[in-house]
Amino acid sequence: MEYIPCLNDLDNSDDFSRVLDGLERRPMPFAPWAADEQQPSVSFTIAYDTNHMYLKYFVSERTLRAQYSQFNDPVYEDSCVEFFIAFDNDESYYNLEFNCFGTSRVQYGLHKLGRAFIPVNMLKTIEHQTLIKSTEGDDIEWELALCIPKNIFTFHPALCFEGSTARVNFFKCGDSLPEPHYLCWNNIHNETPEFHLPQFFKPITFSTQQMAASIQL
């Protein structure tokens, strides 16, 4: 994960989206529950500054679905990208889920059930930019850029990114698409589709030095 202090000074989502375009794209290569069917192509970039995390997803898939438009709706049924993170040694973790139009669903908890929703007034502070491209082939290409304020992680009021550690995973899904799919950045070993398995999160370290913070691939 790259530390970019200048992101603090950008004016709008167009600006930070362009910065994220210039970073290394990390593929999402694993589809642990797929058979032989074609899978979406997904990659992402990630960065942070003192008070925000920035994510941009690049997706190519056959079907686009965006039924949900209310905060904390079940966006995982749409064309959806997700980011799960557990800070430091916390056994609980946040799940941040976004459909292709940027509708967000964010929770915190120890297990898949009984999770606490992050309040809507806080979710409204997440900036996003969506770009849907027309292509000559059968697939639809779309991009989603996100600026996530640090206060979204409300159960960690004293959170400081710099020098901290975390465990993460990144996902792409579409539970209610004609061809459901489940992709992940770090592979998951489970008989049935399930993202809420923190034992398969991967460690990262935040650093104040540009280019020094890394995700171990």
mmCIF file of C-alpha atoms in Angstrom, residues 36-139:
data_model
loop_
_atom_site.group_PDB
_atom_site.id
_atom_site.type_symbol
_atom_site.label_atom_id
_atom_site.label_comp_id
_atom_site.label_asym_id
_atom_site.label_seq_id
_atom_site.Cartn_x
_atom_site.Cartn_y
_atom_site.Cartn_z
ATOM 1 C CA ASP A 36 -14.906 -23.983 -15.845
ATOM 2 C CA GLU A 37 -17.078 -20.930 -16.417
ATOM 3 C CA GLN A 38 -15.525 -17.640 -17.443
ATOM 4 C CA GLN A 39 -14.720 -15.368 -14.505
ATOM 5 C CA PRO A 40 -14.623 -11.567 -14.336
ATOM 6 C CA SER A 41 -11.277 -9.857 -14.684
ATOM 7 C CA VAL A 42 -10.583 -7.705 -11.614
ATOM 8 C CA SER A 43 -7.666 -5.644 -10.326
ATOM 9 C CA PHE A 44 -7.302 -2.806 -7.833
ATOM 10 C CA THR A 45 -4.990 -0.075 -6.627
ATOM 11 C CA ILE A 46 -4.738 1.144 -3.041
ATOM 12 C CA ALA A 47 -3.088 4.054 -1.240
ATOM 13 C CA TYR A 48 -3.506 6.152 1.876
ATOM 14 C CA ASP A 49 -2.728 9.470 3.452
ATOM 15 C CA THR A 50 -3.002 10.618 7.047
ATOM 16 C CA ASN A 51 -6.797 10.644 7.210
ATOM 17 C CA HIS A 52 -8.055 8.524 4.302
ATOM 18 C CA MET A 53 -7.731 5.244 2.499
ATOM 19 C CA TYR A 54 -8.090 5.232 -1.288
ATOM 20 C CA LEU A 55 -9.179 2.285 -3.402
ATOM 21 C CA LYS A 56 -9.866 1.867 -7.074
ATOM 22 C CA TYR A 57 -11.275 -1.275 -8.652
ATOM 23 C CA PHE A 58 -11.058 -2.135 -12.353
ATOM 24 C CA VAL A 59 -13.621 -4.742 -13.418
ATOM 25 C CA SER A 60 -14.579 -6.500 -16.624
ATOM 26 C CA GLU A 61 -17.576 -8.836 -16.409
ATOM 27 C CA ARG A 62 -20.408 -10.168 -18.546
ATOM 28 C CA THR A 63 -23.361 -8.770 -16.602
ATOM 29 C CA LEU A 64 -23.832 -5.512 -14.714
ATOM 30 C CA ARG A 65 -26.361 -5.322 -11.884
ATOM 31 C CA ALA A 66 -27.012 -2.340 -9.594
ATOM 32 C CA GLN A 67 -30.391 -2.796 -7.961
ATOM 33 C CA TYR A 68 -29.566 -1.364 -4.553
ATOM 34 C CA SER A 69 -29.256 2.363 -3.909
ATOM 35 C CA GLN A 70 -29.725 2.736 -0.128
ATOM 36 C CA PHE A 71 -26.877 2.696 2.373
ATOM 37 C CA ASN A 72 -26.297 -0.708 3.991
ATOM 38 C CA ASP A 73 -28.476 -2.491 1.429
ATOM 39 C CA PRO A 74 -27.323 -6.037 0.482
ATOM 40 C CA VAL A 75 -25.087 -4.763 -2.322
ATOM 41 C CA TYR A 76 -23.283 -8.131 -2.499
ATOM 42 C CA GLU A 77 -26.213 -9.270 -4.646
ATOM 43 C CA ASP A 78 -25.255 -6.654 -7.261
ATOM 44 C CA SER A 79 -22.032 -6.300 -9.230
ATOM 45 C CA CYS A 80 -19.990 -5.784 -6.077
ATOM 46 C CA VAL A 81 -16.429 -5.225 -4.871
ATOM 47 C CA GLU A 82 -15.396 -5.620 -1.245
ATOM 48 C CA PHE A 83 -12.564 -4.839 1.170
ATOM 49 C CA PHE A 84 -12.216 -6.497 4.593
ATOM 50 C CA ILE A 85 -9.734 -5.222 7.181
ATOM 51 C CA ALA A 86 -8.787 -6.057 10.779
ATOM 52 C CA PHE A 87 -6.502 -3.507 12.461
ATOM 53 C CA ASP A 88 -3.502 -4.448 14.585
ATOM 54 C CA ASN A 89 -4.294 -7.537 16.666
ATOM 55 C CA ASP A 90 -8.063 -7.027 16.660
ATOM 56 C CA GLU A 91 -9.964 -10.275 16.096
ATOM 57 C CA SER A 92 -12.954 -8.287 14.823
ATOM 58 C CA TYR A 93 -12.877 -6.726 11.371
ATOM 59 C CA TYR A 94 -14.644 -4.284 9.057
ATOM 60 C CA ASN A 95 -16.310 -5.332 5.823
ATOM 61 C CA LEU A 96 -16.698 -2.551 3.261
ATOM 62 C CA GLU A 97 -18.863 -3.534 0.290
ATOM 63 C CA PHE A 98 -19.779 -1.408 -2.745
ATOM 64 C CA ASN A 99 -21.870 -2.076 -5.816
ATOM 65 C CA CYS A 100 -20.794 -0.709 -9.186
ATOM 66 C CA PHE A 101 -22.678 2.570 -8.563
ATOM 67 C CA GLY A 102 -20.878 3.138 -5.243
ATOM 68 C CA THR A 103 -23.714 2.197 -2.870
ATOM 69 C CA SER A 104 -22.003 1.130 0.352
ATOM 70 C CA ARG A 105 -22.588 -1.463 3.045
ATOM 71 C CA VAL A 106 -20.144 -1.322 5.964
ATOM 72 C CA GLN A 107 -20.139 -3.410 9.145
ATOM 73 C CA TYR A 108 -17.889 -4.383 12.025
ATOM 74 C CA GLY A 109 -17.819 -7.492 14.160
ATOM 75 C CA LEU A 110 -16.184 -10.754 15.176
ATOM 76 C CA HIS A 111 -18.302 -13.129 13.107
ATOM 77 C CA LYS A 112 -20.445 -13.034 9.975
ATOM 78 C CA LEU A 113 -23.645 -12.890 12.030
ATOM 79 C CA GLY A 114 -24.487 -10.197 14.559
ATOM 80 C CA ARG A 115 -22.353 -7.519 12.927
ATOM 81 C CA ALA A 116 -22.792 -3.812 13.727
ATOM 82 C CA PHE A 117 -23.680 -1.509 10.832
ATOM 83 C CA ILE A 118 -21.694 1.697 10.455
ATOM 84 C CA PRO A 119 -24.212 4.603 10.668
ATOM 85 C CA VAL A 120 -25.524 6.095 7.447
ATOM 86 C CA ASN A 121 -24.378 9.616 8.338
ATOM 87 C CA MET A 122 -20.814 8.312 8.348
ATOM 88 C CA LEU A 123 -21.197 6.331 5.121
ATOM 89 C CA LYS A 124 -22.256 9.563 3.412
ATOM 90 C CA THR A 125 -18.696 10.855 3.893
ATOM 91 C CA ILE A 126 -17.248 8.178 1.581
ATOM 92 C CA GLU A 127 -16.507 9.786 -1.781
ATOM 93 C CA HIS A 128 -16.736 7.694 -4.912
ATOM 94 C CA GLN A 129 -16.491 7.932 -8.660
ATOM 95 C CA THR A 130 -17.952 5.348 -11.032
ATOM 96 C CA LEU A 131 -17.059 4.925 -14.689
ATOM 97 C CA ILE A 132 -18.861 2.389 -16.884
ATOM 98 C CA LYS A 133 -17.314 1.808 -20.290
ATOM 99 C CA SER A 134 -18.847 0.420 -23.448
ATOM 100 C CA THR A 135 -16.810 -2.262 -25.177
ATOM 101 C CA GLU A 136 -16.881 -4.007 -28.515
ATOM 102 C CA GLY A 137 -16.922 -7.443 -26.905
ATOM 103 C CA ASP A 138 -19.396 -9.213 -24.655
ATOM 104 C CA ASP A 139 -17.981 -7.913 -21.374
#
